[in-house]
Every structure is written in structure tokens, then in C-alpha cells.
CSV table of C-alpha atoms in Angstrom, one decimal:
chain,number,residue,atom,x,y,z
W,1,MET,CA,22.2,-31.8,-21.8
W,2,PHE,CA,23.4,-28.4,-22.9
W,3,ALA,CA,20.4,-27.2,-25.0
W,4,GLN,CA,17.9,-27.4,-22.0
W,5,PRO,CA,19.8,-24.9,-19.7
W,6,LEU,CA,20.5,-22.7,-22.6
W,7,TYR,CA,16.7,-22.6,-23.5
W,8,ARG,CA,15.9,-21.8,-19.8
W,9,THR,CA,18.3,-18.9,-19.8
W,10,PHE,CA,16.7,-17.6,-23.1
W,11,ARG,CA,13.4,-17.7,-21.6
W,12,ARG,CA,14.4,-15.8,-18.4
W,13,TYR,CA,15.9,-13.1,-20.7
W,14,ARG,CA,12.8,-13.0,-22.7
W,15,THR,CA,10.8,-12.4,-19.4
W,16,LEU,CA,12.7,-9.6,-18.5
W,17,GLN,CA,12.6,-7.9,-21.8
W,18,THR,CA,8.9,-8.3,-22.6
W,19,HIS,CA,7.5,-8.2,-18.9
W,20,ARG,CA,5.5,-11.4,-20.0
W,21,ILE,CA,6.5,-14.5,-17.8
W,22,SER,CA,8.1,-17.2,-20.1
W,23,ALA,CA,10.2,-18.6,-17.0
W,24,LEU,CA,9.4,-18.4,-13.3
W,25,PRO,CA,12.4,-20.0,-11.5
W,26,ILE,CA,11.1,-19.6,-7.9
W,27,VAL,CA,7.4,-19.8,-6.3
W,28,ILE,CA,6.9,-19.2,-2.8
W,29,LEU,CA,4.0,-20.9,-1.2
W,30,MET,CA,2.4,-20.3,2.0
W,31,PRO,CA,0.8,-23.7,3.0
W,32,HIS,CA,-0.7,-22.4,6.3
W,33,SER,CA,-1.7,-18.9,7.4
W,34,ALA,CA,-1.1,-19.4,11.3
W,35,CYS,CA,2.1,-19.3,13.0
W,36,ASN,CA,3.3,-21.0,16.3
W,37,CYS,CA,5.3,-18.0,17.4
W,38,GLN,CA,4.2,-14.5,18.5
W,39,CYS,CA,7.2,-12.4,17.3
W,40,VAL,CA,7.3,-8.7,18.2
W,41,MET,CA,8.1,-7.6,14.6
W,42,CYS,CA,5.3,-9.6,13.0
W,43,ASP,CA,1.5,-9.8,13.2
W,44,ILE,CA,0.9,-13.2,11.5
W,45,TRP,CA,0.0,-14.9,14.7
W,46,LYS,CA,-2.6,-12.5,15.3
W,47,GLY,CA,-4.6,-13.8,12.4
W,48,ASN,CA,-4.4,-17.5,13.9
W,49,LYS,CA,-8.0,-17.9,14.4
W,50,ASN,CA,-8.8,-16.9,10.8
W,51,LEU,CA,-7.2,-20.2,9.6
W,52,LYS,CA,-6.4,-20.5,5.8
W,53,GLN,CA,-4.3,-23.2,4.2
W,54,LEU,CA,-3.5,-24.5,0.7
W,55,THR,CA,-4.9,-28.0,-0.1
W,56,GLU,CA,-4.0,-30.9,-2.3
W,57,ALA,CA,-6.3,-29.7,-4.8
W,58,ASP,CA,-4.7,-26.2,-4.9
W,59,ILE,CA,-1.2,-27.8,-5.5
W,60,GLU,CA,-2.4,-30.1,-8.2
W,61,GLY,CA,-3.9,-27.1,-9.9
W,62,LEU,CA,-0.5,-25.3,-9.8
W,63,LEU,CA,1.5,-28.1,-11.3
W,64,GLY,CA,0.5,-27.3,-15.0
W,65,SER,CA,1.8,-23.7,-14.5
W,66,LEU,CA,4.9,-24.6,-12.7
W,67,LYS,CA,5.7,-27.0,-15.6
W,68,ALA,CA,4.9,-24.4,-18.4
W,69,PHE,CA,7.1,-21.9,-16.4
W,70,GLY,CA,10.0,-24.3,-15.9
W,71,THR,CA,9.9,-23.5,-12.2
W,72,ARG,CA,12.9,-25.0,-10.4
W,73,GLN,CA,12.4,-24.2,-6.7
W,74,VAL,CA,9.5,-23.9,-4.4
W,75,LEU,CA,10.1,-22.0,-1.1
W,76,MET,CA,7.5,-23.1,1.6
W,77,SER,CA,6.9,-20.0,3.7
W,78,GLY,CA,4.2,-18.8,6.1
W,79,GLY,CA,2.8,-18.6,8.8
W,80,GLU,CA,4.5,-21.9,9.8
W,81,ALA,CA,4.3,-24.1,6.7
W,82,LEU,CA,4.5,-27.4,9.0
W,83,LEU,CA,1.2,-26.5,10.6
W,84,ASN,CA,-0.4,-27.7,7.5
W,85,PRO,CA,-1.6,-31.3,8.1
W,86,GLN,CA,-1.1,-32.1,4.4
W,87,PHE,CA,2.4,-30.6,4.4
W,88,PHE,CA,4.4,-33.6,3.2
W,89,ARG,CA,1.6,-34.6,0.9
W,90,LEU,CA,2.1,-31.3,-0.9
W,91,CYS,CA,5.8,-31.7,-0.9
W,92,GLU,CA,5.3,-35.2,-2.5
W,93,LEU,CA,3.2,-33.7,-5.2
W,94,LEU,CA,5.9,-31.1,-6.0
W,95,LYS,CA,8.9,-33.5,-5.8
W,96,LYS,CA,7.3,-35.6,-8.3
W,97,GLN,CA,7.6,-32.7,-10.7
W,98,GLY,CA,11.2,-32.6,-9.9
W,99,LEU,CA,11.1,-29.4,-7.9
W,100,ARG,CA,13.6,-28.5,-5.3
W,101,ILE,CA,11.7,-27.6,-2.0
W,102,SER,CA,13.0,-25.2,0.7
W,103,LEU,CA,11.3,-24.6,4.0
W,104,LEU,CA,11.3,-21.3,6.0
W,105,SER,CA,10.5,-22.3,9.5
W,106,THR,CA,10.3,-21.2,13.2
W,107,GLY,CA,12.0,-24.4,14.0
W,108,LEU,CA,9.5,-25.5,16.8
W,109,THR,CA,8.5,-28.8,15.4
W,110,LEU,CA,11.5,-29.7,13.3
W,111,GLN,CA,12.4,-32.6,15.8
W,112,ARG,CA,9.0,-34.2,15.5
W,113,HIS,CA,9.0,-34.1,11.7
W,114,ALA,CA,12.8,-34.8,11.2
W,115,ASP,CA,12.5,-38.1,9.3
W,116,ALA,CA,9.7,-36.7,6.8
W,117,LEU,CA,11.8,-33.3,6.5
W,118,VAL,CA,15.0,-35.3,5.5
W,119,GLU,CA,13.1,-37.2,2.9
W,120,TRP,CA,11.0,-34.4,1.3
W,121,VAL,CA,12.6,-31.1,1.9
W,122,ASP,CA,15.9,-30.2,0.5
W,123,ASP,CA,17.1,-27.5,2.8
W,124,ILE,CA,15.6,-25.4,5.8
W,125,ILE,CA,15.9,-21.9,6.7
W,126,ILE,CA,15.2,-21.2,10.3
W,127,SER,CA,14.5,-17.9,12.1
W,128,LEU,CA,17.1,-17.1,14.8
W,129,ASP,CA,16.7,-14.0,17.0
W,130,GLY,CA,19.4,-14.4,19.6
W,131,ASP,CA,20.8,-16.6,22.1
W,132,GLU,CA,18.3,-18.7,24.2
W,133,ALA,CA,16.9,-16.0,26.5
W,134,LEU,CA,16.7,-13.3,23.8
W,135,HIS,CA,15.3,-15.7,21.2
W,136,ASP,CA,12.4,-16.8,23.5
W,137,ARG,CA,11.8,-13.3,24.5
W,138,ILE,CA,11.5,-12.0,20.9
W,139,ARG,CA,9.5,-15.2,19.8
W,140,ASN,CA,7.3,-14.8,22.9
W,141,ILE,CA,7.3,-18.6,23.3
W,142,PRO,CA,9.0,-20.1,26.4
W,143,GLY,CA,11.4,-22.8,25.3
W,144,ALA,CA,11.4,-21.9,21.5
W,145,PHE,CA,15.1,-21.8,21.5
W,146,ARG,CA,15.4,-25.3,23.0
W,147,LYS,CA,13.0,-26.7,20.5
W,148,LEU,CA,15.0,-25.2,17.7
W,149,GLN,CA,18.0,-26.6,19.1
W,150,ASP,CA,16.7,-30.1,19.5
W,151,GLY,CA,15.2,-29.9,15.8
W,152,VAL,CA,18.5,-29.0,14.3
W,153,ALA,CA,20.3,-31.8,16.3
W,154,ALA,CA,17.6,-34.3,15.1
W,155,LEU,CA,18.0,-33.3,11.4
W,156,LYS,CA,21.9,-33.4,11.6
W,157,SER,CA,21.8,-36.7,13.4
W,158,ARG,CA,19.8,-38.2,10.5
W,159,LYS,CA,21.8,-36.6,7.8
W,160,PRO,CA,25.0,-34.7,8.9
W,161,ASP,CA,25.3,-32.6,5.7
W,162,TYR,CA,21.6,-31.7,5.6
W,163,PRO,CA,21.6,-27.9,4.8
W,164,ILE,CA,20.1,-25.7,7.6
W,165,THR,CA,20.7,-22.0,7.5
W,166,ALA,CA,19.4,-19.2,9.6
W,167,ARG,CA,17.8,-15.8,9.0
W,168,THR,CA,17.8,-13.0,11.5
W,169,VAL,CA,15.9,-9.7,11.5
W,170,ILE,CA,18.1,-7.2,13.1
W,171,HIS,CA,16.0,-4.5,15.1
W,172,GLN,CA,15.9,-2.6,18.4
W,173,LEU,CA,15.8,-5.6,20.6
W,174,ASN,CA,18.8,-7.6,19.5
W,175,PHE,CA,21.2,-5.5,17.4
W,176,ARG,CA,23.5,-4.9,20.4
W,177,HIS,CA,23.6,-8.9,20.7
W,178,TRP,CA,24.5,-9.3,16.9
W,179,PRO,CA,27.9,-11.0,17.5
W,180,ALA,CA,26.2,-13.4,20.1
W,181,ILE,CA,23.7,-14.3,17.4
W,182,ILE,CA,26.6,-15.3,15.1
W,183,ASP,CA,28.2,-17.3,17.8
W,184,THR,CA,24.8,-19.0,18.5
W,185,ALA,CA,24.5,-20.1,15.0
W,186,LYS,CA,27.8,-21.6,15.1
W,187,GLN,CA,27.1,-23.4,18.3
W,188,LEU,CA,23.9,-24.8,16.8
W,189,GLY,CA,25.8,-26.4,14.0
W,190,LEU,CA,24.3,-24.2,11.4
W,191,ASP,CA,25.7,-23.9,7.8
W,192,GLN,CA,25.0,-20.2,7.3
W,193,ILE,CA,23.4,-17.2,8.7
W,194,SER,CA,22.1,-14.1,6.8
W,195,PHE,CA,20.6,-10.8,8.2
W,196,LEU,CA,18.2,-8.2,7.2
W,197,PRO,CA,16.5,-5.0,8.9
W,198,ALA,CA,13.0,-5.1,10.1
W,199,ASP,CA,10.0,-4.2,8.0
W,200,THR,CA,7.8,-1.7,9.9
W,201,THR,CA,6.1,0.0,6.8
W,202,SER,CA,4.4,-2.4,4.7
W,203,GLN,CA,1.1,-4.3,4.9
W,204,ALA,CA,2.9,-7.6,4.7
W,205,PHE,CA,2.9,-10.0,7.6
W,206,ASN,CA,-0.8,-9.8,8.2
W,207,ARG,CA,-0.9,-6.1,8.7
W,208,LYS,CA,-4.2,-4.9,7.6
W,209,ASP,CA,-3.0,-1.4,8.0
W,210,PRO,CA,0.6,-0.2,8.3
W,211,TRP,CA,2.0,0.2,11.8
W,212,ASN,CA,1.6,3.6,13.3
W,213,LYS,CA,4.7,5.5,14.5
W,214,GLU,CA,4.4,4.2,18.2
W,215,LYS,CA,4.3,0.6,17.0
W,216,GLN,CA,7.2,1.2,14.6
W,217,ASP,CA,9.3,2.7,17.2
W,218,GLU,CA,9.0,-0.4,19.4
W,219,VAL,CA,11.0,-2.3,16.7
W,220,LEU,CA,13.0,0.4,14.8
W,221,ILE,CA,16.5,1.0,16.0
W,222,PRO,CA,16.4,4.5,17.5
W,223,ASP,CA,18.1,7.5,15.9
W,224,ALA,CA,20.3,8.0,18.9
W,225,ASP,CA,21.5,4.2,18.6
W,226,LEU,CA,22.7,4.5,15.2
W,227,PRO,CA,26.3,5.1,16.3
W,228,VAL,CA,26.0,2.0,18.5
W,229,LEU,CA,24.8,0.1,15.6
W,230,GLN,CA,27.7,1.3,13.4
W,231,SER,CA,30.1,0.1,16.2
W,232,VAL,CA,28.6,-3.3,16.3
W,233,ILE,CA,28.9,-3.8,12.5
W,234,ASP,CA,32.6,-2.4,12.6
W,235,HIS,CA,33.3,-5.0,15.3
W,236,ILE,CA,31.6,-7.8,13.4
W,237,THR,CA,33.6,-6.8,10.2
W,238,VAL,CA,36.8,-7.1,12.0
W,239,SER,CA,36.3,-10.0,14.5
W,240,TYR,CA,34.3,-12.3,12.0
W,241,ALA,CA,36.5,-11.8,9.0
W,242,GLU,CA,36.9,-15.6,8.6
W,243,LEU,CA,33.3,-16.2,8.6
W,244,PHE,CA,32.8,-13.6,5.9
W,245,ALA,CA,35.6,-15.4,3.8
W,246,SER,CA,33.8,-18.9,4.4
W,247,ARG,CA,30.4,-17.5,3.6
W,248,PHE,CA,29.0,-18.6,6.9
W,249,ILE,CA,27.9,-15.0,7.1
W,250,ALA,CA,26.0,-14.9,3.9
W,251,GLU,CA,26.1,-11.2,3.2
W,252,SER,CA,29.4,-9.4,2.3
W,253,VAL,CA,30.6,-6.5,4.5
W,254,LEU,CA,29.1,-4.1,2.2
W,255,LYS,CA,25.6,-5.6,2.5
W,256,LEU,CA,25.8,-5.6,6.3
W,257,GLN,CA,26.6,-2.0,6.2
W,258,ARG,CA,23.4,-1.5,4.3
W,259,ILE,CA,21.4,-2.5,7.4
W,260,HIS,CA,22.9,0.7,9.1
W,261,ASP,CA,22.2,2.6,6.2
W,262,PHE,CA,18.6,1.5,6.0
W,263,TYR,CA,18.0,2.6,9.6
W,264,SER,CA,19.6,5.8,8.9
W,265,ALA,CA,17.4,6.3,6.0
W,266,VAL,CA,14.3,5.6,8.2
W,267,HIS,CA,15.4,8.5,10.3
W,268,GLY,CA,15.9,10.7,7.2
W,269,HIS,CA,19.7,11.0,7.3
W,270,GLN,CA,20.1,9.6,3.8
W,271,PRO,CA,18.3,7.8,1.0
W,272,PHE,CA,17.4,4.2,1.4
W,273,PRO,CA,20.1,2.0,0.1
W,274,TYR,CA,19.7,1.0,-3.5
W,275,LYS,CA,18.4,-2.4,-4.1
W,276,LYS,CA,18.9,-4.4,-7.4
W,277,CYS,CA,15.7,-6.4,-7.4
W,278,ASN,CA,13.7,-8.2,-10.2
W,279,ALA,CA,11.5,-10.5,-7.8
W,280,PRO,CA,8.2,-9.9,-9.7
W,281,TRP,CA,9.9,-11.2,-13.0
W,282,VAL,CA,11.6,-14.3,-11.4
W,283,SER,CA,9.1,-15.4,-8.7
W,284,ALA,CA,5.6,-15.1,-7.5
W,285,VAL,CA,4.0,-15.7,-3.9
W,286,VAL,CA,0.9,-17.7,-3.5
W,287,GLU,CA,-0.7,-17.2,-0.2
W,288,ALA,CA,-2.7,-19.6,2.0
W,289,ASP,CA,-6.0,-18.7,0.6
W,290,GLY,CA,-4.8,-19.0,-3.0
W,291,THR,CA,-4.0,-15.2,-3.4
W,292,VAL,CA,-1.2,-14.4,-5.7
W,293,ARG,CA,1.2,-11.5,-5.3
W,294,PRO,CA,4.3,-10.4,-7.5
W,295,CYS,CA,6.2,-10.4,-4.1
W,296,PHE,CA,5.5,-10.4,-0.5
W,297,PHE,CA,5.1,-6.6,-0.3
W,298,HIS,CA,3.0,-5.6,-3.4
W,299,GLU,CA,-0.7,-5.8,-4.0
W,300,PRO,CA,-2.4,-9.1,-5.0
W,301,VAL,CA,-3.0,-9.8,-8.6
W,302,GLY,CA,-5.3,-12.9,-8.6
W,303,ASN,CA,-6.2,-16.1,-6.9
W,304,ILE,CA,-5.2,-19.5,-8.0
W,305,ARG,CA,-8.8,-20.8,-7.1
W,306,GLU,CA,-10.3,-18.6,-9.7
W,307,ARG,CA,-7.6,-18.6,-12.4
W,308,SER,CA,-4.5,-20.6,-13.2
W,309,LEU,CA,-1.2,-19.1,-12.0
W,310,GLU,CA,-0.1,-18.9,-15.7
W,311,GLN,CA,-3.2,-16.8,-16.5
W,312,ILE,CA,-2.8,-14.6,-13.4
W,313,LEU,CA,0.8,-13.8,-13.9
W,314,ASN,CA,0.4,-13.2,-17.8
W,315,GLY,CA,-3.0,-11.3,-17.3
W,316,GLU,CA,-3.4,-7.6,-17.8
W,317,GLN,CA,-3.1,-6.7,-14.2
W,318,ALA,CA,0.2,-8.4,-13.5
W,319,TYR,CA,1.7,-7.5,-16.8
W,320,ARG,CA,0.9,-3.9,-16.4
W,321,PHE,CA,2.4,-3.9,-12.9
W,322,ARG,CA,5.6,-5.3,-14.0
W,323,LYS,CA,5.9,-3.0,-17.3
W,324,GLU,CA,5.0,0.1,-15.2
W,325,LEU,CA,7.0,-0.6,-12.0
W,326,ASP,CA,9.9,1.9,-11.4
W,327,MET,CA,11.7,0.5,-8.4
W,328,GLU,CA,13.7,3.7,-7.8
W,329,LEU,CA,10.4,5.6,-7.4
W,330,ASN,CA,8.1,3.1,-5.9
W,331,THR,CA,7.7,3.7,-2.0
W,332,THR,CA,7.3,0.1,-1.4
W,333,CYS,CA,10.4,-1.0,-3.2
W,334,LYS,CA,12.5,1.8,-1.9
W,335,GLN,CA,11.8,0.8,1.7
W,336,CYS,CA,11.7,-3.0,0.9
W,337,VAL,CA,14.0,-5.1,3.5
W,338,CYS,CA,13.8,-8.5,1.5
W,339,TYR,CA,14.7,-8.3,-2.2
W,340,LEU,CA,15.6,-10.9,-4.8
W,341,HIS,CA,17.8,-10.5,-7.9
W,342,LEU,CA,18.4,-13.4,-10.3
W,343,SER,CA,20.3,-12.8,-13.6
W,344,PRO,CA,19.1,-15.1,-16.4
W,345,THR,CA,22.3,-17.2,-15.8
W,346,THR,CA,22.1,-17.6,-12.1
W,347,PRO,CA,21.5,-21.2,-11.3
W,348,VAL,CA,18.5,-22.0,-9.1
């Protein structure tokens, strides 16, 4: 019982030291390329006509690599993963390997799939943008909030302790309503909520080209509003102290402050906040067409329909990427909004 966790820890240390993947605790899969929302801060939905999706054969082909890497958790992302008609079959294949499955979802179809979700998915992270009116406005889907609300209620009615958390992108359209977002998460009966700033510079989220300044300015918090943003954070820090203490708000006060500092850096007032991240050493992303990336924001390193995940991640291109990556100098890393850091001893 003791030897196996110790061996996993050793393999994770070895990965960090050698840049060769010996252990890969987390894999992010995108089962479906399309999305059922049309969010203002994301372009995934603009590619809905160019449908791509992972197949049962793709997942079966991954299982050997996941076993070899000792993978513990699979995050189903997207697009909206539940749009894949084989979604629960894919989950079944992964669960047979003893993997924990998390789902990142818009929440629009949770009610329809509630029974299967409770059976095959261990926890769900929903996207929450505001109260009912604001959430629907940002999602550009009438009734999106009500469907989300009904889905959460359906899951909790089947299993009251079923873990459902929220993730909120804080940007120009909702930062003034930040306290109301926290209140809404409590009213929905969620277990936790986390926050991050908007990515407007990368080619992630189906952006063939980075957004131009005009498009970025539709989402970024304006320079003139930075004092307002700071006052909102100050208010949350004082008024929601109990929710920080209970970890209902996932971030610490310091990490919440970094959202202000991120937008301040965008406007040239300070360097981007330091981020401690080792995502390319502890995780990998497999997109709906089989493309493999070291994280959401960096260039592809292969495709699982051509080589195994093990061959891709320990191939020369991926190895060189990890070995030569300097996160303090790399522009993509410096401006990143969604980072991951797992020490070798962090449980997954």
C-alpha cells in the first residue's frame, strides 16, 4: 500500500528533473469541438460547423499510454464534452482503467444527463458568468442560466454530496457584479467557485489568429476602471471573509488580487504576476481531432491518430519544448491566465 504512492512520487520527481515524461498525473481530453454557448470571450462556437470529436477507438488507443504514465485523472473539456454522442461510453472505458473523471461543462444539458453523470463522472465544473440576466447575456443563449440551475438541482437531488463547482472568467462585462456572482453560486448550491481573468492574446479557444486590439477591448477591463476593480476586490476580501476561510472561494485573497494585477499588466503598469506552473510536465491536452498540446496555449506536438501519446510526449519535439521552455521569458507563459502547478507529492 505504501510502496506504490512512493513510486509514483519518484516518477514525478524524475519527470521534472529529466524532462522525459515518466508520470503524467492529469490528461485533458476534448471529446467534442463544438459548443452550445456563444460566449463573448471565446470563439469555440464559431467553429461549430467544422465538427471534430474523439471516438471510442481514440480512447482505446490512449489507454496503454495512460497506464504507462500512471495517469490518475482525466478532465473532459471542450467545446461541450456532452455533445459527443459517445461521451458516456468514453467515460466507461476510462473508468475501467480506474481513472477519476472530471467534466468542465456549460451546464445546459446537465439535467438531461443527470443519471449517467452521477454514475460515470466524479465531479463537474460549470461555467458561471453572473446572475440569471448577466449569465444569459454573456453566454448569448436565452434561458442558459435556468438550464444550468435545473441541471445542478437534478444532480443534487440524485446525490446531495455530488461535487459541483463553478469557474468564472472575470472581464469587462461582469467584474462590477463579482459579489453577485459569489452570491449566485451559493444560491445554486454549488460547493466552490474559482475565478480567472480573460485570455485575449493567445490562439487558444479556436482563434486562428490572435484577437486584434478592437476585439480585445470588448473584453478587457479598461485602464480607467482598474480602481473600480480594486474596490470590488477589496469589498469581496472584507465581506466574504468566511467564504475564503471555508474555501468556498477557491483562491486566496492574494490570488484574487492577481486578477487586478493581470489587467494592470495588460495596460503596461506593472509586469504580469508571477505564475508557478509545471503543466507541460504533469499534464497534456488531447483535442477533438487527436491533436496533442503540452497545455491549452502552446503549439501542438503531435496527434494520437498518428503516434501513441507516450511516443508523442517523449518524442524529440515535446522533449525539446519542455527542456528549453523558460516560463519567465516566454510570452505565452507570462500572459497565461490558467496555469497548473503540481508538486511530486500533491495528491491527484
